[in-house]
Amino acid sequence: MSLKTLVGILLLVGAAGAQSPTPNSAVGATVSGAVFDSLARAPLGGAVVQLVAADSPSRFEKSVTADSLGRFSMSGVPDGAYAIGFFHALLDSLGVEAPLKQLTVTGARSVKVDLAIPSPMRLKAAICKQSMSDSSAMITGIVRDSKTEAPASDVNVWGEWLELSIGTRGVSQNVQRVRAVTSDNGWFALCNLPASGTIALVAIRGVDSTGVLELPVPAERFMRRDLYVGVARRDGQLRGIVVASAGNKPLAGAHVHVVDGPQTRTNERGEWTLAEAPTGTRMLEVRALGYYPERRRVDVVGSSAPIEVKLSTLKAVLDTVKIVASRLRNDPGFERRRRSGMGRFVTEEDMKRFPVIQTSDFFTRLPGIRRDGPQAKILMRGALGTDGWCEPAVFIDGHEMSFMTAEDIDDWIPPHKVQAIEIYSEGTAPPEFHPGLRGCGSIVVWTK
């Protein structure tokens, strides 16, 4: 029996309620258990659990709502065979039905039965018609209109990623794309995505769209992302607070902005408000001097709740990198890359000949690189950006430190701590330092 059949049965039962009342709850067994979200690996609170008699649905039916821990209990269940299932908004966004379970009640003995959303592997196999061993990733969700928050049909959802191939002629790169169109209930699924890396996701319906969203592929290779499409007209609003991860201290003067949208700074209480923001799902970027920048997906809709952003200090992040990073003195790859002639290299000898006051001066003194804007962003000549300037990827001791500014680098890496610097354009970056879909180059800093 499918869950749709179960729904039909319950409708019939409701219509005939006067003729076939549910037995007194004081007589019979208790059916209890818990509902589990296999994707989040957590209880699924708020699920509506329904039990019906399998032999004669009009004989018995009962519905309860699971508590915040996913627990449910039904008393007064008479002897017989039953089918049990559940409903939840998460199932709608996944585009699947929860599998039904069969159970038998005998006497007053209690029956324990647990229910769950199918595992990521089973969902991929069911939605994408793949074998259970397929290693590709998938994204599924529901697209809604940012004004009405109703499901949006006929929306084009695009997934894009960079694919690198290593051959006899070196490294070649190709941008790969997949597309899905939302159904009447706004549901979509993108299959055959790469098993690792970062996916650029965007939804478009005429002049309505989301921002370009950067989504790292999780280890389970399954993502559920609901999206809102909005217009470029800036009439949305976001608000929130920025605090330090250690101690929850409010951070005054932090820079907050929607990518390709408005920007502001936090007040003395760490609070901020962005007015005239483009509606829909966007990327929010938050920076504070001495802290690692945060980029996250946000929904600019009328019901947006306040957003709390916690920033970690750059020192905490860099100390972690130093523990796990491959150090230059033990890395023969530096000399190999240097001899290849691909890219530009600044060594300790170069630094001694041309001393600088700030670390960022080591690379901004080279042609094609500059600092720009109130946040002193590092810009490089590339394929994208105003007048061909774009923001490169930054790596510290081999670890990508996305969206670090010149101020960030200068604040935590003094010149005497720098051992070497590698600078690559988009076309010359080796695979381990490739900037991905940025359409720009890479800067690699090695410390002593």
JSON list of N, CA and C in Angstrom, two decimals, residues 274-343:
[
{"chain": "A", "resi": 274, "resn": "LEU", "atom": "N", "xyz": [19.95, 45.43, 6.71]},
{"chain": "A", "resi": 274, "resn": "LEU", "atom": "CA", "xyz": [20.16, 45.70, 5.29]},
{"chain": "A", "resi": 274, "resn": "LEU", "atom": "C", "xyz": [18.82, 45.98, 4.65]},
{"chain": "A", "resi": 275, "resn": "ALA", "atom": "N", "xyz": [18.62, 47.22, 4.23]},
{"chain": "A", "resi": 275, "resn": "ALA", "atom": "CA", "xyz": [17.41, 47.58, 3.51]},
{"chain": "A", "resi": 275, "resn": "ALA", "atom": "C", "xyz": [17.70, 47.58, 2.01]},
{"chain": "A", "resi": 276, "resn": "GLU", "atom": "N", "xyz": [16.64, 47.56, 1.22]},
{"chain": "A", "resi": 276, "resn": "GLU", "atom": "CA", "xyz": [16.75, 47.60, -0.24]},
{"chain": "A", "resi": 276, "resn": "GLU", "atom": "C", "xyz": [17.63, 46.46, -0.77]},
{"chain": "A", "resi": 277, "resn": "ALA", "atom": "N", "xyz": [17.44, 45.27, -0.19]},
{"chain": "A", "resi": 277, "resn": "ALA", "atom": "CA", "xyz": [18.16, 44.09, -0.66]},
{"chain": "A", "resi": 277, "resn": "ALA", "atom": "C", "xyz": [17.35, 43.39, -1.74]},
{"chain": "A", "resi": 278, "resn": "PRO", "atom": "N", "xyz": [18.01, 42.77, -2.73]},
{"chain": "A", "resi": 278, "resn": "PRO", "atom": "CA", "xyz": [17.27, 41.99, -3.72]},
{"chain": "A", "resi": 278, "resn": "PRO", "atom": "C", "xyz": [16.61, 40.80, -3.06]},
{"chain": "A", "resi": 279, "resn": "THR", "atom": "N", "xyz": [15.34, 40.55, -3.37]},
{"chain": "A", "resi": 279, "resn": "THR", "atom": "CA", "xyz": [14.62, 39.45, -2.74]},
{"chain": "A", "resi": 279, "resn": "THR", "atom": "C", "xyz": [15.06, 38.11, -3.35]},
{"chain": "A", "resi": 280, "resn": "GLY", "atom": "N", "xyz": [14.72, 37.04, -2.65]},
{"chain": "A", "resi": 280, "resn": "GLY", "atom": "CA", "xyz": [15.09, 35.71, -3.10]},
{"chain": "A", "resi": 280, "resn": "GLY", "atom": "C", "xyz": [16.23, 35.14, -2.27]},
{"chain": "A", "resi": 281, "resn": "THR", "atom": "N", "xyz": [16.72, 33.98, -2.65]},
{"chain": "A", "resi": 281, "resn": "THR", "atom": "CA", "xyz": [17.85, 33.34, -1.96]},
{"chain": "A", "resi": 281, "resn": "THR", "atom": "C", "xyz": [19.15, 33.96, -2.46]},
{"chain": "A", "resi": 282, "resn": "ARG", "atom": "N", "xyz": [19.97, 34.44, -1.55]},
{"chain": "A", "resi": 282, "resn": "ARG", "atom": "CA", "xyz": [21.19, 35.18, -1.90]},
{"chain": "A", "resi": 282, "resn": "ARG", "atom": "C", "xyz": [22.36, 34.68, -1.05]},
{"chain": "A", "resi": 283, "resn": "MET", "atom": "N", "xyz": [23.54, 35.21, -1.34]},
{"chain": "A", "resi": 283, "resn": "MET", "atom": "CA", "xyz": [24.73, 34.93, -0.54]},
{"chain": "A", "resi": 283, "resn": "MET", "atom": "C", "xyz": [25.04, 36.15, 0.32]},
{"chain": "A", "resi": 284, "resn": "LEU", "atom": "N", "xyz": [25.18, 35.92, 1.63]},
{"chain": "A", "resi": 284, "resn": "LEU", "atom": "CA", "xyz": [25.51, 36.98, 2.57]},
{"chain": "A", "resi": 284, "resn": "LEU", "atom": "C", "xyz": [26.97, 36.83, 2.97]},
{"chain": "A", "resi": 285, "resn": "GLU", "atom": "N", "xyz": [27.71, 37.93, 2.99]},
{"chain": "A", "resi": 285, "resn": "GLU", "atom": "CA", "xyz": [29.11, 37.91, 3.40]},
{"chain": "A", "resi": 285, "resn": "GLU", "atom": "C", "xyz": [29.30, 38.83, 4.60]},
{"chain": "A", "resi": 286, "resn": "VAL", "atom": "N", "xyz": [30.00, 38.33, 5.63]},
{"chain": "A", "resi": 286, "resn": "VAL", "atom": "CA", "xyz": [30.24, 39.09, 6.85]},
{"chain": "A", "resi": 286, "resn": "VAL", "atom": "C", "xyz": [31.74, 39.09, 7.14]},
{"chain": "A", "resi": 287, "resn": "ARG", "atom": "N", "xyz": [32.31, 40.27, 7.40]},
{"chain": "A", "resi": 287, "resn": "ARG", "atom": "CA", "xyz": [33.74, 40.40, 7.69]},
{"chain": "A", "resi": 287, "resn": "ARG", "atom": "C", "xyz": [33.94, 41.29, 8.91]},
{"chain": "A", "resi": 288, "resn": "ALA", "atom": "N", "xyz": [34.98, 40.98, 9.66]},
{"chain": "A", "resi": 288, "resn": "ALA", "atom": "CA", "xyz": [35.40, 41.84, 10.76]},
{"chain": "A", "resi": 288, "resn": "ALA", "atom": "C", "xyz": [36.92, 41.72, 10.87]},
{"chain": "A", "resi": 289, "resn": "LEU", "atom": "N", "xyz": [37.60, 42.81, 11.13]},
{"chain": "A", "resi": 289, "resn": "LEU", "atom": "CA", "xyz": [39.05, 42.80, 11.18]},
{"chain": "A", "resi": 289, "resn": "LEU", "atom": "C", "xyz": [39.54, 41.82, 12.24]},
{"chain": "A", "resi": 290, "resn": "GLY", "atom": "N", "xyz": [40.43, 40.89, 11.81]},
{"chain": "A", "resi": 290, "resn": "GLY", "atom": "CA", "xyz": [40.97, 39.90, 12.72]},
{"chain": "A", "resi": 290, "resn": "GLY", "atom": "C", "xyz": [40.16, 38.62, 12.80]},
{"chain": "A", "resi": 291, "resn": "TYR", "atom": "N", "xyz": [39.04, 38.55, 12.04]},
{"chain": "A", "resi": 291, "resn": "TYR", "atom": "CA", "xyz": [38.18, 37.37, 12.07]},
{"chain": "A", "resi": 291, "resn": "TYR", "atom": "C", "xyz": [38.06, 36.76, 10.67]},
{"chain": "A", "resi": 292, "resn": "TYR", "atom": "N", "xyz": [37.87, 35.45, 10.64]},
{"chain": "A", "resi": 292, "resn": "TYR", "atom": "CA", "xyz": [37.73, 34.76, 9.37]},
{"chain": "A", "resi": 292, "resn": "TYR", "atom": "C", "xyz": [36.36, 35.10, 8.78]},
{"chain": "A", "resi": 293, "resn": "PRO", "atom": "N", "xyz": [36.29, 35.54, 7.51]},
{"chain": "A", "resi": 293, "resn": "PRO", "atom": "CA", "xyz": [35.01, 35.94, 6.93]},
{"chain": "A", "resi": 293, "resn": "PRO", "atom": "C", "xyz": [34.04, 34.77, 6.80]},
{"chain": "A", "resi": 294, "resn": "GLU", "atom": "N", "xyz": [32.77, 35.11, 6.86]},
{"chain": "A", "resi": 294, "resn": "GLU", "atom": "CA", "xyz": [31.70, 34.11, 6.77]},
{"chain": "A", "resi": 294, "resn": "GLU", "atom": "C", "xyz": [30.85, 34.40, 5.54]},
{"chain": "A", "resi": 295, "resn": "ARG", "atom": "N", "xyz": [30.60, 33.35, 4.74]},
{"chain": "A", "resi": 295, "resn": "ARG", "atom": "CA", "xyz": [29.66, 33.45, 3.62]},
{"chain": "A", "resi": 295, "resn": "ARG", "atom": "C", "xyz": [28.60, 32.37, 3.81]},
{"chain": "A", "resi": 296, "resn": "ARG", "atom": "N", "xyz": [27.33, 32.78, 3.71]},
{"chain": "A", "resi": 296, "resn": "ARG", "atom": "CA", "xyz": [26.26, 31.81, 3.92]},
{"chain": "A", "resi": 296, "resn": "ARG", "atom": "C", "xyz": [25.07, 32.16, 3.03]},
{"chain": "A", "resi": 297, "resn": "ARG", "atom": "N", "xyz": [24.25, 31.13, 2.79]},
{"chain": "A", "resi": 297, "resn": "ARG", "atom": "CA", "xyz": [23.03, 31.29, 2.01]},
{"chain": "A", "resi": 297, "resn": "ARG", "atom": "C", "xyz": [21.94, 31.87, 2.90]},
{"chain": "A", "resi": 298, "resn": "VAL", "atom": "N", "xyz": [21.22, 32.89, 2.41]},
{"chain": "A", "resi": 298, "resn": "VAL", "atom": "CA", "xyz": [20.14, 33.50, 3.17]},
{"chain": "A", "resi": 298, "resn": "VAL", "atom": "C", "xyz": [18.93, 33.67, 2.25]},
{"chain": "A", "resi": 299, "resn": "ASP", "atom": "N", "xyz": [17.74, 33.67, 2.85]},
{"chain": "A", "resi": 299, "resn": "ASP", "atom": "CA", "xyz": [16.51, 33.88, 2.10]},
{"chain": "A", "resi": 299, "resn": "ASP", "atom": "C", "xyz": [15.97, 35.27, 2.43]},
{"chain": "A", "resi": 300, "resn": "VAL", "atom": "N", "xyz": [15.95, 36.15, 1.42]},
{"chain": "A", "resi": 300, "resn": "VAL", "atom": "CA", "xyz": [15.41, 37.50, 1.60]},
{"chain": "A", "resi": 300, "resn": "VAL", "atom": "C", "xyz": [13.93, 37.45, 1.24]},
{"chain": "A", "resi": 301, "resn": "VAL", "atom": "N", "xyz": [13.10, 37.20, 2.24]},
{"chain": "A", "resi": 301, "resn": "VAL", "atom": "CA", "xyz": [11.65, 37.11, 2.07]},
{"chain": "A", "resi": 301, "resn": "VAL", "atom": "C", "xyz": [10.99, 37.87, 3.20]},
{"chain": "A", "resi": 302, "resn": "GLY", "atom": "N", "xyz": [9.67, 38.04, 3.08]},
{"chain": "A", "resi": 302, "resn": "GLY", "atom": "CA", "xyz": [8.96, 38.83, 4.08]},
{"chain": "A", "resi": 302, "resn": "GLY", "atom": "C", "xyz": [9.01, 38.23, 5.47]},
{"chain": "A", "resi": 303, "resn": "SER", "atom": "N", "xyz": [9.15, 36.90, 5.55]},
{"chain": "A", "resi": 303, "resn": "SER", "atom": "CA", "xyz": [9.15, 36.23, 6.85]},
{"chain": "A", "resi": 303, "resn": "SER", "atom": "C", "xyz": [10.55, 35.97, 7.39]},
{"chain": "A", "resi": 304, "resn": "SER", "atom": "N", "xyz": [11.56, 36.64, 6.85]},
{"chain": "A", "resi": 304, "resn": "SER", "atom": "CA", "xyz": [12.94, 36.37, 7.26]},
{"chain": "A", "resi": 304, "resn": "SER", "atom": "C", "xyz": [13.14, 36.63, 8.75]},
{"chain": "A", "resi": 305, "resn": "ALA", "atom": "N", "xyz": [13.68, 35.66, 9.46]},
{"chain": "A", "resi": 305, "resn": "ALA", "atom": "CA", "xyz": [13.99, 35.82, 10.88]},
{"chain": "A", "resi": 305, "resn": "ALA", "atom": "C", "xyz": [15.36, 36.49, 11.03]},
{"chain": "A", "resi": 306, "resn": "PRO", "atom": "N", "xyz": [15.65, 37.11, 12.17]},
{"chain": "A", "resi": 306, "resn": "PRO", "atom": "CA", "xyz": [16.97, 37.69, 12.38]},
{"chain": "A", "resi": 306, "resn": "PRO", "atom": "C", "xyz": [18.07, 36.64, 12.24]},
{"chain": "A", "resi": 307, "resn": "ILE", "atom": "N", "xyz": [19.20, 37.03, 11.71]},
{"chain": "A", "resi": 307, "resn": "ILE", "atom": "CA", "xyz": [20.31, 36.11, 11.42]},
{"chain": "A", "resi": 307, "resn": "ILE", "atom": "C", "xyz": [21.44, 36.36, 12.41]},
{"chain": "A", "resi": 308, "resn": "GLU", "atom": "N", "xyz": [21.87, 35.31, 13.08]},
{"chain": "A", "resi": 308, "resn": "GLU", "atom": "CA", "xyz": [23.03, 35.41, 13.97]},
{"chain": "A", "resi": 308, "resn": "GLU", "atom": "C", "xyz": [24.25, 34.82, 13.28]},
{"chain": "A", "resi": 309, "resn": "VAL", "atom": "N", "xyz": [25.31, 35.60, 13.20]},
{"chain": "A", "resi": 309, "resn": "VAL", "atom": "CA", "xyz": [26.55, 35.15, 12.57]},
{"chain": "A", "resi": 309, "resn": "VAL", "atom": "C", "xyz": [27.64, 35.15, 13.64]},
{"chain": "A", "resi": 310, "resn": "LYS", "atom": "N", "xyz": [28.31, 33.99, 13.79]},
{"chain": "A", "resi": 310, "resn": "LYS", "atom": "CA", "xyz": [29.41, 33.88, 14.73]},
{"chain": "A", "resi": 310, "resn": "LYS", "atom": "C", "xyz": [30.72, 33.76, 13.95]},
{"chain": "A", "resi": 311, "resn": "LEU", "atom": "N", "xyz": [31.66, 34.65, 14.24]},
{"chain": "A", "resi": 311, "resn": "LEU", "atom": "CA", "xyz": [32.93, 34.67, 13.54]},
{"chain": "A", "resi": 311, "resn": "LEU", "atom": "C", "xyz": [34.06, 34.13, 14.43]},
{"chain": "A", "resi": 312, "resn": "SER", "atom": "N", "xyz": [34.93, 33.31, 13.82]},
{"chain": "A", "resi": 312, "resn": "SER", "atom": "CA", "xyz": [36.12, 32.81, 14.51]},
{"chain": "A", "resi": 312, "resn": "SER", "atom": "C", "xyz": [37.30, 33.70, 14.18]},
{"chain": "A", "resi": 313, "resn": "THR", "atom": "N", "xyz": [38.22, 33.84, 15.12]},
{"chain": "A", "resi": 313, "resn": "THR", "atom": "CA", "xyz": [39.39, 34.66, 14.86]},
{"chain": "A", "resi": 313, "resn": "THR", "atom": "C", "xyz": [40.27, 34.01, 13.80]},
{"chain": "A", "resi": 314, "resn": "LEU", "atom": "N", "xyz": [40.95, 34.85, 13.04]},
{"chain": "A", "resi": 314, "resn": "LEU", "atom": "CA", "xyz": [41.89, 34.32, 12.05]},
{"chain": "A", "resi": 314, "resn": "LEU", "atom": "C", "xyz": [42.99, 33.52, 12.72]},
{"chain": "A", "resi": 315, "resn": "LYS", "atom": "N", "xyz": [43.37, 33.93, 13.93]},
{"chain": "A", "resi": 315, "resn": "LYS", "atom": "CA", "xyz": [44.43, 33.19, 14.62]},
{"chain": "A", "resi": 315, "resn": "LYS", "atom": "C", "xyz": [44.00, 31.74, 14.89]},
{"chain": "A", "resi": 316, "resn": "ALA", "atom": "N", "xyz": [42.74, 31.57, 15.33]},
{"chain": "A", "resi": 316, "resn": "ALA", "atom": "CA", "xyz": [42.25, 30.22, 15.59]},
{"chain": "A", "resi": 316, "resn": "ALA", "atom": "C", "xyz": [42.25, 29.39, 14.33]},
{"chain": "A", "resi": 317, "resn": "VAL", "atom": "N", "xyz": [41.81, 29.99, 13.21]},
{"chain": "A", "resi": 317, "resn": "VAL", "atom": "CA", "xyz": [41.75, 29.26, 11.95]},
{"chain": "A", "resi": 317, "resn": "VAL", "atom": "C", "xyz": [43.15, 28.94, 11.44]},
{"chain": "A", "resi": 318, "resn": "LEU", "atom": "N", "xyz": [44.05, 29.93, 11.49]},
{"chain": "A", "resi": 318, "resn": "LEU", "atom": "CA", "xyz": [45.40, 29.72, 10.98]},
{"chain": "A", "resi": 318, "resn": "LEU", "atom": "C", "xyz": [46.19, 28.74, 11.83]},
{"chain": "A", "resi": 319, "resn": "ASP", "atom": "N", "xyz": [45.96, 28.74, 13.14]},
{"chain": "A", "resi": 319, "resn": "ASP", "atom": "CA", "xyz": [46.63, 27.76, 14.00]},
{"chain": "A", "resi": 319, "resn": "ASP", "atom": "C", "xyz": [46.22, 26.34, 13.62]},
{"chain": "A", "resi": 320, "resn": "THR", "atom": "N", "xyz": [44.94, 26.17, 13.29]},
{"chain": "A", "resi": 320, "resn": "THR", "atom": "CA", "xyz": [44.47, 24.85, 12.84]},
{"chain": "A", "resi": 320, "resn": "THR", "atom": "C", "xyz": [45.11, 24.46, 11.54]},
{"chain": "A", "resi": 321, "resn": "VAL", "atom": "N", "xyz": [45.23, 25.42, 10.62]},
{"chain": "A", "resi": 321, "resn": "VAL", "atom": "CA", "xyz": [45.87, 25.15, 9.33]},
{"chain": "A", "resi": 321, "resn": "VAL", "atom": "C", "xyz": [47.32, 24.73, 9.53]},
{"chain": "A", "resi": 322, "resn": "LYS", "atom": "N", "xyz": [48.03, 25.37, 10.45]},
{"chain": "A", "resi": 322, "resn": "LYS", "atom": "CA", "xyz": [49.44, 25.04, 10.66]},
{"chain": "A", "resi": 322, "resn": "LYS", "atom": "C", "xyz": [49.61, 23.62, 11.18]},
{"chain": "A", "resi": 323, "resn": "ILE", "atom": "N", "xyz": [48.61, 23.12, 11.91]},
{"chain": "A", "resi": 323, "resn": "ILE", "atom": "CA", "xyz": [48.70, 21.76, 12.42]},
{"chain": "A", "resi": 323, "resn": "ILE", "atom": "C", "xyz": [48.56, 20.74, 11.31]},
{"chain": "A", "resi": 324, "resn": "VAL", "atom": "N", "xyz": [47.66, 20.99, 10.37]},
{"chain": "A", "resi": 324, "resn": "VAL", "atom": "CA", "xyz": [47.36, 19.99, 9.35]},
{"chain": "A", "resi": 324, "resn": "VAL", "atom": "C", "xyz": [48.03, 20.24, 8.02]},
{"chain": "A", "resi": 325, "resn": "ALA", "atom": "N", "xyz": [48.61, 21.42, 7.81]},
{"chain": "A", "resi": 325, "resn": "ALA", "atom": "CA", "xyz": [49.11, 21.78, 6.49]},
{"chain": "A", "resi": 325, "resn": "ALA", "atom": "C", "xyz": [50.43, 21.11, 6.18]},
{"chain": "A", "resi": 326, "resn": "SER", "atom": "N", "xyz": [50.65, 20.96, 4.87]},
{"chain": "A", "resi": 326, "resn": "SER", "atom": "CA", "xyz": [51.95, 20.48, 4.38]},
{"chain": "A", "resi": 326, "resn": "SER", "atom": "C", "xyz": [52.88, 21.68, 4.28]},
{"chain": "A", "resi": 327, "resn": "ARG", "atom": "N", "xyz": [53.96, 21.70, 5.03]},
{"chain": "A", "resi": 327, "resn": "ARG", "atom": "CA", "xyz": [54.84, 22.86, 5.08]},
{"chain": "A", "resi": 327, "resn": "ARG", "atom": "C", "xyz": [55.76, 22.90, 3.87]},
{"chain": "A", "resi": 328, "resn": "LEU", "atom": "N", "xyz": [56.13, 24.11, 3.48]},
{"chain": "A", "resi": 328, "resn": "LEU", "atom": "CA", "xyz": [56.93, 24.30, 2.28]},
{"chain": "A", "resi": 328, "resn": "LEU", "atom": "C", "xyz": [58.26, 23.60, 2.38]},
{"chain": "A", "resi": 329, "resn": "ARG", "atom": "N", "xyz": [58.92, 23.65, 3.55]},
{"chain": "A", "resi": 329, "resn": "ARG", "atom": "CA", "xyz": [60.25, 23.06, 3.68]},
{"chain": "A", "resi": 329, "resn": "ARG", "atom": "C", "xyz": [60.23, 21.55, 3.45]},
{"chain": "A", "resi": 330, "resn": "ASN", "atom": "N", "xyz": [59.05, 20.95, 3.60]},
{"chain": "A", "resi": 330, "resn": "ASN", "atom": "CA", "xyz": [58.93, 19.51, 3.36]},
{"chain": "A", "resi": 330, "resn": "ASN", "atom": "C", "xyz": [58.19, 19.21, 2.07]},
{"chain": "A", "resi": 331, "resn": "ASP", "atom": "N", "xyz": [57.97, 20.24, 1.24]},
{"chain": "A", "resi": 331, "resn": "ASP", "atom": "CA", "xyz": [57.16, 20.08, 0.05]},
{"chain": "A", "resi": 331, "resn": "ASP", "atom": "C", "xyz": [58.00, 20.29, -1.21]},
{"chain": "A", "resi": 332, "resn": "PRO", "atom": "N", "xyz": [58.45, 19.21, -1.86]},
{"chain": "A", "resi": 332, "resn": "PRO", "atom": "CA", "xyz": [59.21, 19.36, -3.09]},
{"chain": "A", "resi": 332, "resn": "PRO", "atom": "C", "xyz": [58.37, 19.91, -4.23]},
{"chain": "A", "resi": 333, "resn": "GLY", "atom": "N", "xyz": [57.05, 19.94, -4.06]},
{"chain": "A", "resi": 333, "resn": "GLY", "atom": "CA", "xyz": [56.18, 20.45, -5.11]},
{"chain": "A", "resi": 333, "resn": "GLY", "atom": "C", "xyz": [56.42, 21.91, -5.42]},
{"chain": "A", "resi": 334, "resn": "PHE", "atom": "N", "xyz": [56.90, 22.69, -4.44]},
{"chain": "A", "resi": 334, "resn": "PHE", "atom": "CA", "xyz": [57.14, 24.11, -4.69]},
{"chain": "A", "resi": 334, "resn": "PHE", "atom": "C", "xyz": [58.20, 24.28, -5.79]},
{"chain": "A", "resi": 335, "resn": "GLU", "atom": "N", "xyz": [59.33, 23.60, -5.66]},
{"chain": "A", "resi": 335, "resn": "GLU", "atom": "CA", "xyz": [60.37, 23.73, -6.67]},
{"chain": "A", "resi": 335, "resn": "GLU", "atom": "C", "xyz": [59.92, 23.17, -8.01]},
{"chain": "A", "resi": 336, "resn": "ARG", "atom": "N", "xyz": [59.14, 22.10, -7.98]},
{"chain": "A", "resi": 336, "resn": "ARG", "atom": "CA", "xyz": [58.63, 21.55, -9.23]},
{"chain": "A", "resi": 336, "resn": "ARG", "atom": "C", "xyz": [57.72, 22.55, -9.92]},
{"chain": "A", "resi": 337, "resn": "ARG", "atom": "N", "xyz": [56.84, 23.20, -9.18]},
{"chain": "A", "resi": 337, "resn": "ARG", "atom": "CA", "xyz": [55.95, 24.19, -9.77]},
{"chain": "A", "resi": 337, "resn": "ARG", "atom": "C", "xyz": [56.73, 25.40, -10.26]},
{"chain": "A", "resi": 338, "resn": "ARG", "atom": "N", "xyz": [57.76, 25.76, -9.51]},
{"chain": "A", "resi": 338, "resn": "ARG", "atom": "CA", "xyz": [58.57, 26.92, -9.89]},
{"chain": "A", "resi": 338, "resn": "ARG", "atom": "C", "xyz": [59.31, 26.65, -11.21]},
{"chain": "A", "resi": 339, "resn": "ARG", "atom": "N", "xyz": [59.86, 25.42, -11.36]},
{"chain": "A", "resi": 339, "resn": "ARG", "atom": "CA", "xyz": [60.60, 25.09, -12.58]},
{"chain": "A", "resi": 339, "resn": "ARG", "atom": "C", "xyz": [59.68, 24.99, -13.79]},
{"chain": "A", "resi": 340, "resn": "SER", "atom": "N", "xyz": [58.38, 24.75, -13.55]},
{"chain": "A", "resi": 340, "resn": "SER", "atom": "CA", "xyz": [57.45, 24.61, -14.68]},
{"chain": "A", "resi": 340, "resn": "SER", "atom": "C", "xyz": [57.26, 25.92, -15.43]},
{"chain": "A", "resi": 341, "resn": "GLY", "atom": "N", "xyz": [57.53, 27.05, -14.78]},
{"chain": "A", "resi": 341, "resn": "GLY", "atom": "CA", "xyz": [57.36, 28.34, -15.43]},
{"chain": "A", "resi": 341, "resn": "GLY", "atom": "C", "xyz": [55.93, 28.83, -15.46]},
{"chain": "A", "resi": 342, "resn": "MET", "atom": "N", "xyz": [55.01, 28.09, -14.86]},
{"chain": "A", "resi": 342, "resn": "MET", "atom": "CA", "xyz": [53.60, 28.47, -14.83]},
{"chain": "A", "resi": 342, "resn": "MET", "atom": "C", "xyz": [53.35, 29.25, -13.54]},
{"chain": "A", "resi": 343, "resn": "GLY", "atom": "N", "xyz": [53.11, 30.53, -13.63]},
{"chain": "A", "resi": 343, "resn": "GLY", "atom": "CA", "xyz": [52.88, 31.34, -12.45]},
{"chain": "A", "resi": 343, "resn": "GLY", "atom": "C", "xyz": [54.08, 32.21, -12.12]}
]
